[in-house]
Coordinates of C-alpha atoms in Angstrom, one line a residue:
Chain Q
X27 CA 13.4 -24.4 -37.4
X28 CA 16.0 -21.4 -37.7
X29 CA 16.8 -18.6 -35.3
X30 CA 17.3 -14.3 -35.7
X31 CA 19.0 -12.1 -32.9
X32 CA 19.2 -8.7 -33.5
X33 CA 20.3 -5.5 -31.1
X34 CA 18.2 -2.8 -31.4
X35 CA 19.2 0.7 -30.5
X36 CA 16.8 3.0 -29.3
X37 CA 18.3 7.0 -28.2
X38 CA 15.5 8.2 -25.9
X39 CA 15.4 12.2 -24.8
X40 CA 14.5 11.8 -21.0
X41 CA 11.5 10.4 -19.2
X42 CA 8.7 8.6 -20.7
X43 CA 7.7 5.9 -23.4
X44 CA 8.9 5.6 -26.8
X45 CA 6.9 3.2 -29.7
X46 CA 9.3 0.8 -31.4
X47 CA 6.6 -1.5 -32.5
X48 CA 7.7 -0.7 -36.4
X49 CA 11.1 -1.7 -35.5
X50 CA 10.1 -5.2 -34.3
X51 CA 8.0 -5.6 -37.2
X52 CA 10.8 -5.3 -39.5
X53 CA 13.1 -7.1 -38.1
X54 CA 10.2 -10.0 -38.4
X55 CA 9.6 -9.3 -42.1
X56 CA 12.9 -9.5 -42.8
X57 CA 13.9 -12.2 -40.8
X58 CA 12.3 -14.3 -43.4
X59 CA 10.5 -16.2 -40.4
X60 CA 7.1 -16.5 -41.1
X61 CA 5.8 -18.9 -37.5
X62 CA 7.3 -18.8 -34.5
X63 CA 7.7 -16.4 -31.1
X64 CA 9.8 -13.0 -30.5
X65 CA 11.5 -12.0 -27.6
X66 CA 12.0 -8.8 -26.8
X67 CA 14.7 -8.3 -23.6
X68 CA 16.0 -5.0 -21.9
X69 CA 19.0 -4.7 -21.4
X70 CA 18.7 -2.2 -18.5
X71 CA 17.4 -2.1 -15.0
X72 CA 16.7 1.7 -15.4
X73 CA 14.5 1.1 -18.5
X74 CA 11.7 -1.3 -19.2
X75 CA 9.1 -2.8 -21.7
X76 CA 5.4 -2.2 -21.7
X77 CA 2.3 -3.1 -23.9
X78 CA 0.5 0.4 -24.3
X79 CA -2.7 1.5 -26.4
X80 CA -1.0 3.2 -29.7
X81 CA -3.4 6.1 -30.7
X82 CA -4.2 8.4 -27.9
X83 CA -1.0 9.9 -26.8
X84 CA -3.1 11.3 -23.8
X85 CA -2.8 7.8 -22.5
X86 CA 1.2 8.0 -22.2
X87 CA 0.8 11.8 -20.4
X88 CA -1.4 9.4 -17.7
X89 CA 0.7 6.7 -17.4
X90 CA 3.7 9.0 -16.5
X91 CA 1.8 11.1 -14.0
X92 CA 0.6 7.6 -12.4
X93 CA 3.9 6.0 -12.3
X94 CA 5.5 9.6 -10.8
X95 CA 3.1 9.2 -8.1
X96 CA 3.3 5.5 -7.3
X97 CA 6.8 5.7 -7.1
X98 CA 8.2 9.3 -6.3
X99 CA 11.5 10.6 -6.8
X100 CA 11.2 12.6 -3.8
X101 CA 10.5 10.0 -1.5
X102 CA 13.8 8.5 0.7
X103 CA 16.1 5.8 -1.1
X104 CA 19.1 4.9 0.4
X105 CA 20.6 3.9 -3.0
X106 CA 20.6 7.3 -4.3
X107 CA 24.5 8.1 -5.4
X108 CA 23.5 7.9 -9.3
X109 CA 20.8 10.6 -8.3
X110 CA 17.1 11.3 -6.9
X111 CA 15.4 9.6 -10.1
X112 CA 17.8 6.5 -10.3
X113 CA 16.0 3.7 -7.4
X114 CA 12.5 4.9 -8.6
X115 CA 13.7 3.7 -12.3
X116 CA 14.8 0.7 -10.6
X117 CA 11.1 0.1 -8.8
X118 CA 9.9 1.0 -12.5
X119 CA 11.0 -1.5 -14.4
X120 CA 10.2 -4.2 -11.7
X121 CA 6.6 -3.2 -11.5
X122 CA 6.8 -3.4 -15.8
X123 CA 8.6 -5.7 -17.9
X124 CA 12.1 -6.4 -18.6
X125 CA 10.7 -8.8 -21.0
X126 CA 7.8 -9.4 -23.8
X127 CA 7.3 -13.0 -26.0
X128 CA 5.0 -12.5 -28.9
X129 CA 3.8 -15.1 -31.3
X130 CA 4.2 -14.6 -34.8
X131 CA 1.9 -15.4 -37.3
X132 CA 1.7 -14.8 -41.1
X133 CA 5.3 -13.3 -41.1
X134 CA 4.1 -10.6 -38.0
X135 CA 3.7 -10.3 -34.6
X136 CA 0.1 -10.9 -33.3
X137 CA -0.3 -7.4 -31.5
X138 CA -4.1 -6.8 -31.2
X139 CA -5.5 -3.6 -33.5
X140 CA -4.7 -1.2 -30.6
X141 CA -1.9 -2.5 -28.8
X142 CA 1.4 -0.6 -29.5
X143 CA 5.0 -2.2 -28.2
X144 CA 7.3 0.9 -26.1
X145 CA 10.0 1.3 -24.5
X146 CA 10.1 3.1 -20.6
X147 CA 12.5 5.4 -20.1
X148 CA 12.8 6.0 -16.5
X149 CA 15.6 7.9 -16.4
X150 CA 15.5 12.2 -16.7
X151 CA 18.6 12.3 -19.1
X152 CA 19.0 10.9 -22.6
X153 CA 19.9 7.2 -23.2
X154 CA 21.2 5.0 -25.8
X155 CA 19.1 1.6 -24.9
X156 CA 19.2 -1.8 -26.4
X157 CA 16.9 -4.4 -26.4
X158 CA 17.7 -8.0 -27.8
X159 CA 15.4 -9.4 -30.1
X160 CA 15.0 -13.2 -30.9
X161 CA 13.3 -14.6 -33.1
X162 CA 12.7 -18.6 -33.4
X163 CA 10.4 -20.6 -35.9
X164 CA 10.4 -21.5 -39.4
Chain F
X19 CA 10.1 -29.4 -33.9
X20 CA 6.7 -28.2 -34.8
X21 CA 4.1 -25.6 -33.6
X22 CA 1.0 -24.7 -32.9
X23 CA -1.5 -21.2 -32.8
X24 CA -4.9 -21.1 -31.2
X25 CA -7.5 -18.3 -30.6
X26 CA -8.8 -18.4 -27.0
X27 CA -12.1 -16.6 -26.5
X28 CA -12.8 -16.0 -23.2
X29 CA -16.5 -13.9 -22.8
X30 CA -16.3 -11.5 -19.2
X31 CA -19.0 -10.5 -17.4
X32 CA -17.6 -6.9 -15.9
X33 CA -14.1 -6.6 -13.9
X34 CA -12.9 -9.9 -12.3
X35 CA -10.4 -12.8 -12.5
X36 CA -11.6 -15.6 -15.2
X37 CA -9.5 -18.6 -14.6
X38 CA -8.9 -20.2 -18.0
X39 CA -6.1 -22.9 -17.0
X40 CA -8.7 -25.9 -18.0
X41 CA -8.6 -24.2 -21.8
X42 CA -4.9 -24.0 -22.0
X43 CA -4.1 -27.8 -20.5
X44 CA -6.7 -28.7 -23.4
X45 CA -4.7 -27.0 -25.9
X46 CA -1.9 -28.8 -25.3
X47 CA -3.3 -32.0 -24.7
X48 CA -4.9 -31.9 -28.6
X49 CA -1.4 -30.4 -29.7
X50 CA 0.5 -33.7 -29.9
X51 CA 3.4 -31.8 -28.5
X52 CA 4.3 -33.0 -25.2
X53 CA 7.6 -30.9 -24.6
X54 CA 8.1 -27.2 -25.6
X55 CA 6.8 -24.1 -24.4
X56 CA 3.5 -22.6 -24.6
X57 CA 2.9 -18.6 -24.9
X58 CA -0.5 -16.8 -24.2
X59 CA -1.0 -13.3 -25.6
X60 CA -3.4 -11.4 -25.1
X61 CA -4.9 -8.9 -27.4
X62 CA -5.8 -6.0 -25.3
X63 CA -4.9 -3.2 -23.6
X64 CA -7.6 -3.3 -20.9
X65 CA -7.7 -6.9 -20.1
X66 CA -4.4 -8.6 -18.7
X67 CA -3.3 -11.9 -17.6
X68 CA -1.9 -13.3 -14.4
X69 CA -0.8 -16.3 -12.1
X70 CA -2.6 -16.3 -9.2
X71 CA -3.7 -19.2 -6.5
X72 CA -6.4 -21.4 -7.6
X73 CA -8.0 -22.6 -4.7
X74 CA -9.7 -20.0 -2.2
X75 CA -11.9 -17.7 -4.2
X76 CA -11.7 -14.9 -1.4
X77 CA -8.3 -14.2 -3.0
X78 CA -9.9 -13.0 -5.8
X79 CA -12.1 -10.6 -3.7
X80 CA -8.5 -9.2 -2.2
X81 CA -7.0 -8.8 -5.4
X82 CA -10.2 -6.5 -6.7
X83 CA -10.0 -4.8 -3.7
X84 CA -6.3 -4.3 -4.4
X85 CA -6.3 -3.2 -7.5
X86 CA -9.2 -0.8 -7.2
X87 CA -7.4 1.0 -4.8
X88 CA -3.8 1.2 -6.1
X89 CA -5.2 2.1 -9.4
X90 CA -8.7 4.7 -8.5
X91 CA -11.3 4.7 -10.6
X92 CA -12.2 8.4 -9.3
X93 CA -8.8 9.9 -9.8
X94 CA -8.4 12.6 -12.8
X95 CA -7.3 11.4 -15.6
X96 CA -6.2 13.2 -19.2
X97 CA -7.8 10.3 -21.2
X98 CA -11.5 10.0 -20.4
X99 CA -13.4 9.8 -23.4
X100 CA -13.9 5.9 -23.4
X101 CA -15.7 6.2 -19.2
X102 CA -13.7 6.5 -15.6
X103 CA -13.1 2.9 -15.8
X104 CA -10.5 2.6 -19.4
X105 CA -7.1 4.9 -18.0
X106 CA -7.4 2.8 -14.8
X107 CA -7.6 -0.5 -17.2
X108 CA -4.9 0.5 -19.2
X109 CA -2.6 0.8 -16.2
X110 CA -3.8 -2.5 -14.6
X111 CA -2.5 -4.0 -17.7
X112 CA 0.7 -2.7 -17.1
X113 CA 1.0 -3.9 -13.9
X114 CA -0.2 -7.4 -14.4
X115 CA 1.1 -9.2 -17.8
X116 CA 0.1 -9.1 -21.6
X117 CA 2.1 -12.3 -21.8
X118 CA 3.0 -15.5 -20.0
X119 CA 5.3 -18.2 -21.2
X120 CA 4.7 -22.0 -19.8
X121 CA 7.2 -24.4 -20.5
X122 CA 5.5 -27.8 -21.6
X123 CA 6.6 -31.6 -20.4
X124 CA 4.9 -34.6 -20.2
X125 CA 2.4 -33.1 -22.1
X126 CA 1.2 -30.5 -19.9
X127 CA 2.1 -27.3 -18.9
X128 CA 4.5 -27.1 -15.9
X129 CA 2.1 -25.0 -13.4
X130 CA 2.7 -25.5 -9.8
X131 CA 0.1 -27.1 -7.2
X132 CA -2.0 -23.8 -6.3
X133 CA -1.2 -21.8 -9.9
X134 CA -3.7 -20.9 -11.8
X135 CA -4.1 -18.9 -15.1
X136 CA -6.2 -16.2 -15.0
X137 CA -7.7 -13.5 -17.7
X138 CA -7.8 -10.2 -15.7
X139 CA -10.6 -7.9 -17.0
X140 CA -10.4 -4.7 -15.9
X141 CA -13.5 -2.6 -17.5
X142 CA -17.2 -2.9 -16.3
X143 CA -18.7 -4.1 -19.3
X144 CA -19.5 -7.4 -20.7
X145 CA -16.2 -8.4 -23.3
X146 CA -15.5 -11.0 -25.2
X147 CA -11.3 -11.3 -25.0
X148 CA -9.0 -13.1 -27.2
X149 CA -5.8 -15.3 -26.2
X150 CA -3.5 -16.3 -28.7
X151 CA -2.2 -19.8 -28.1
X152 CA 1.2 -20.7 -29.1
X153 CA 3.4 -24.0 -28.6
X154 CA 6.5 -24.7 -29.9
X155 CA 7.9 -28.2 -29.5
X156 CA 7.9 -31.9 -30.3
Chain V
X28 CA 16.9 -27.9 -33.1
X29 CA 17.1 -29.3 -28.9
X30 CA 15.3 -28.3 -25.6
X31 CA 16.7 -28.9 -22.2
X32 CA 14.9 -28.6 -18.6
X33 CA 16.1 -28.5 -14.9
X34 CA 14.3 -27.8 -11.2
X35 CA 16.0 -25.4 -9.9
X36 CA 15.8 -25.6 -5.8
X37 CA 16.5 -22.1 -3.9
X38 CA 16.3 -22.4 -0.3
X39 CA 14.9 -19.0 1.1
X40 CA 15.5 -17.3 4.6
X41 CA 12.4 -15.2 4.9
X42 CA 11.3 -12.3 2.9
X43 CA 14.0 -10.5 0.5
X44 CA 15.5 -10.9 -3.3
X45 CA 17.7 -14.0 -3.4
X46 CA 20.2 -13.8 -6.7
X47 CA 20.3 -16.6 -8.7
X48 CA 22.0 -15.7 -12.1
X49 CA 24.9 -17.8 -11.6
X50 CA 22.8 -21.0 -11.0
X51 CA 21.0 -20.3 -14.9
X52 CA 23.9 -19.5 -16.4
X53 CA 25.5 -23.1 -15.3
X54 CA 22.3 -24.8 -16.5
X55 CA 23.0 -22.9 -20.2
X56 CA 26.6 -23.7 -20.0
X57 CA 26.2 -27.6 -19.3
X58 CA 23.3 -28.1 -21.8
X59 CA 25.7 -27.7 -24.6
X60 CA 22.9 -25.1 -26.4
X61 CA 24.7 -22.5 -27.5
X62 CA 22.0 -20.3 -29.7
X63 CA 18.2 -19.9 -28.1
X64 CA 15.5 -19.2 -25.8
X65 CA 15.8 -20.0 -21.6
X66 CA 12.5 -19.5 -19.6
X67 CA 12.9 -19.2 -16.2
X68 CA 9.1 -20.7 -14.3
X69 CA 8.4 -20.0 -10.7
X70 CA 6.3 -23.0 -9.5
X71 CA 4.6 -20.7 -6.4
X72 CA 2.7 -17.8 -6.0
X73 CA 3.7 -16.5 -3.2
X74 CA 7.2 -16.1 -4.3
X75 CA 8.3 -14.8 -7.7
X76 CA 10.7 -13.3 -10.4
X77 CA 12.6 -10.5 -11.3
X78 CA 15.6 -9.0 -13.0
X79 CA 17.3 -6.0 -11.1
X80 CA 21.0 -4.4 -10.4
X81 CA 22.9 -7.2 -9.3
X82 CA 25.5 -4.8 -7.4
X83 CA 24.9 -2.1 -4.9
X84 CA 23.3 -4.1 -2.1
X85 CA 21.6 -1.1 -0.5
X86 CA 18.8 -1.2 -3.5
X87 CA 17.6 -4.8 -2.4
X88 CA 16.8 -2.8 1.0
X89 CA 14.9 -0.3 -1.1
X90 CA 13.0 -2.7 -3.3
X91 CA 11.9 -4.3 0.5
X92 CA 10.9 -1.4 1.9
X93 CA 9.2 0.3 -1.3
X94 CA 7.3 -3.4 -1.2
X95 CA 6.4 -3.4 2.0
X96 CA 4.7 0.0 2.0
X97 CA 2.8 -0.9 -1.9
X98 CA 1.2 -3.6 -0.6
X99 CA 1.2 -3.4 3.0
X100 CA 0.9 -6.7 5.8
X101 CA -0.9 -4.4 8.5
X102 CA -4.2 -3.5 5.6
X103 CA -7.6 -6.2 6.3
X104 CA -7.5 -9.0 3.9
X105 CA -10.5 -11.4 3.5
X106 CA -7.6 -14.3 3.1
X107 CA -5.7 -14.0 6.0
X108 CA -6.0 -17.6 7.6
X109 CA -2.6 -18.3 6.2
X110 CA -1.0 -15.2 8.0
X111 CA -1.0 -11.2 7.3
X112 CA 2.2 -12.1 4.9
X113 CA 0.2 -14.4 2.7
X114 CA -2.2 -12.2 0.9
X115 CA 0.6 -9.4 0.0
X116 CA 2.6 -12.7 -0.9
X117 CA 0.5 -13.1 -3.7
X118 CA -0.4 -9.2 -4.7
X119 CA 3.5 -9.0 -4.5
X120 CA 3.9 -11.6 -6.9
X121 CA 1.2 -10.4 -8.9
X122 CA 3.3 -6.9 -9.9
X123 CA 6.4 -8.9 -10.9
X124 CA 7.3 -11.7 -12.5
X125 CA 6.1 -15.7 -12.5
X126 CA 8.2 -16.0 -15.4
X127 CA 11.2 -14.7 -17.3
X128 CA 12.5 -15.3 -21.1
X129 CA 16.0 -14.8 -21.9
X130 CA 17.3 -15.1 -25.4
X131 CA 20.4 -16.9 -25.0
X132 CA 23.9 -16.2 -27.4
X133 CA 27.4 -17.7 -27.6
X134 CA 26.6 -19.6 -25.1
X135 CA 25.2 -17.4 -22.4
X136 CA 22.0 -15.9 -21.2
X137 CA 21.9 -11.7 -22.5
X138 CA 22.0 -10.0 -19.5
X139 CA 23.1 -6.8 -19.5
X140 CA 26.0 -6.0 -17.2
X141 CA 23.8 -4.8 -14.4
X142 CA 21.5 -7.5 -14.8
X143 CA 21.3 -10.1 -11.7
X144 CA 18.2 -13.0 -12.1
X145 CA 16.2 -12.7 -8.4
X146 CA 13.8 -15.0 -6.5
X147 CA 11.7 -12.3 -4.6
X148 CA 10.5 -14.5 -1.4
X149 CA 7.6 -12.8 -0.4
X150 CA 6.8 -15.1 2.9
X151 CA 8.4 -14.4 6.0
X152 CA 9.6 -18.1 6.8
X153 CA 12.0 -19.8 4.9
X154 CA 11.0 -22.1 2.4
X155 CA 12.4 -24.7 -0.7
X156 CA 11.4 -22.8 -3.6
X157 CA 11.2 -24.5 -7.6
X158 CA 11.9 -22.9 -10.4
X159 CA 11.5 -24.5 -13.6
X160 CA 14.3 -23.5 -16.2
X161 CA 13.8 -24.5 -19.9
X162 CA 16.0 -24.1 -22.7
X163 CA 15.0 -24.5 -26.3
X164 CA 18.0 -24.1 -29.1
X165 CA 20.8 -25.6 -30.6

């Protein structure tokens, strides 16, 4: 049984979600790890991790609008010295993930045919995020 | 250390909570591996899983109720090629999990009392859903 | 290749986030694993998980009150012979976390800097909490 960590860097340009699923499957092929179960973890509490359907990019233009509305930037925070859209990216990466395990099988990650693995940006300005990726099996 | 993978198919019958705990516990039971950790993923984007009590089935009825509200089906929505019932599924996954991790001792999984595990299908259809199974362990 | 497991108690004073970073980072430090994989199991589901800034105490109050007014105590639920908190108990739970994954390096869980580990109590009275931590590595 052996073990890969790996930072990954991803530079986002404001608000929304960003694929990376290519970036995880690399770091599998080349881990040399054919079995065993990734982790993906967040570094931030400002940005977060979702499962998303990879084709239609209508379907990220939805989720935005829906998340904008279930948790407004215009609505009263009394954190709000880091600006009007820093609590709501707070709320949104509780009500997402800060964290994703996927099995790995046949040296790649078993993501169904549609599902694509993204990164949230919550935040309105550009980032520099990093997500930790570990990857244990044989 | 040694591991395990399993294919879970679980056939819905329209939008609902499917408790599949007995499948999982028998999964591990025929595994041979009585400590470790057990991951389930599942495959889609419009079917989730969750943790959710196991006893009083009106909970159920509260969490549909819930869910149908926080997430509308009649809302306008960018992507509606695939009915008025897929954008909303998409973003009940997102809110509920894709992936659960269960550690594993004395040869079961380490639920609590009341906890059970749940597929969460959230379109209207009959589908059959996969699980992937994986334990890791001795 | 070793795995490691602990019941964590955390005694809860009503509803609100309770941090509890420091109590898995002495778990990881004593197990004498240095390189792997820590999952963090909440045994209830009426309490749960989640990661979330771990200084400026004023965005606990906002994660309440945002919470609160998601899934309110004052809407009809079938299940209510445990209390109005009960039912949002478990919808709250439901859009976080039952568990958590944490690679773990040189020693220590990879939080980012911001990072605190929460138990979101979800039940107005206080109660003895378990959560189960597990650590697989070497």
């Amino acid at each position: 049984m052996r073990q890969k960590f790996h930072r990954l860097t991803i530079e986002t340009r404001g608000k929304g979600l960003y694929m990376f699923t290519s970036g995880i499957e690399g770091f599998v092929a080349e881990s040399g790890i054919s079995a065993g179960l990734l982790t993906l973890w967040c570094l931030h509490t400002s940005a977060s991790l979702t499962v998303q359907e990879n084709a239609d990019p209508t379907v990220r233009k939805d989720v935005a609008a829906f998340f904008d509305e279930l948790v407004p930037e215009d609505r009263t925070y009394i954190h709000d010295d880091e600006g009007p859209d820093d609590m709501p990216a707070h709320l949104r990466s509780m009500l997402t993930n800060t964290q994703l395990s996927i099995p790995v099988h046949g040296g790649r990650p078993t993501l169904g045919m549609w599902q694509g693995v993204y990164l949230f940006e919550h935040r309105r300005q550009p980032h520099r995020r990093t997500v930790i990726l570990h990857l244990i099996g044989e």
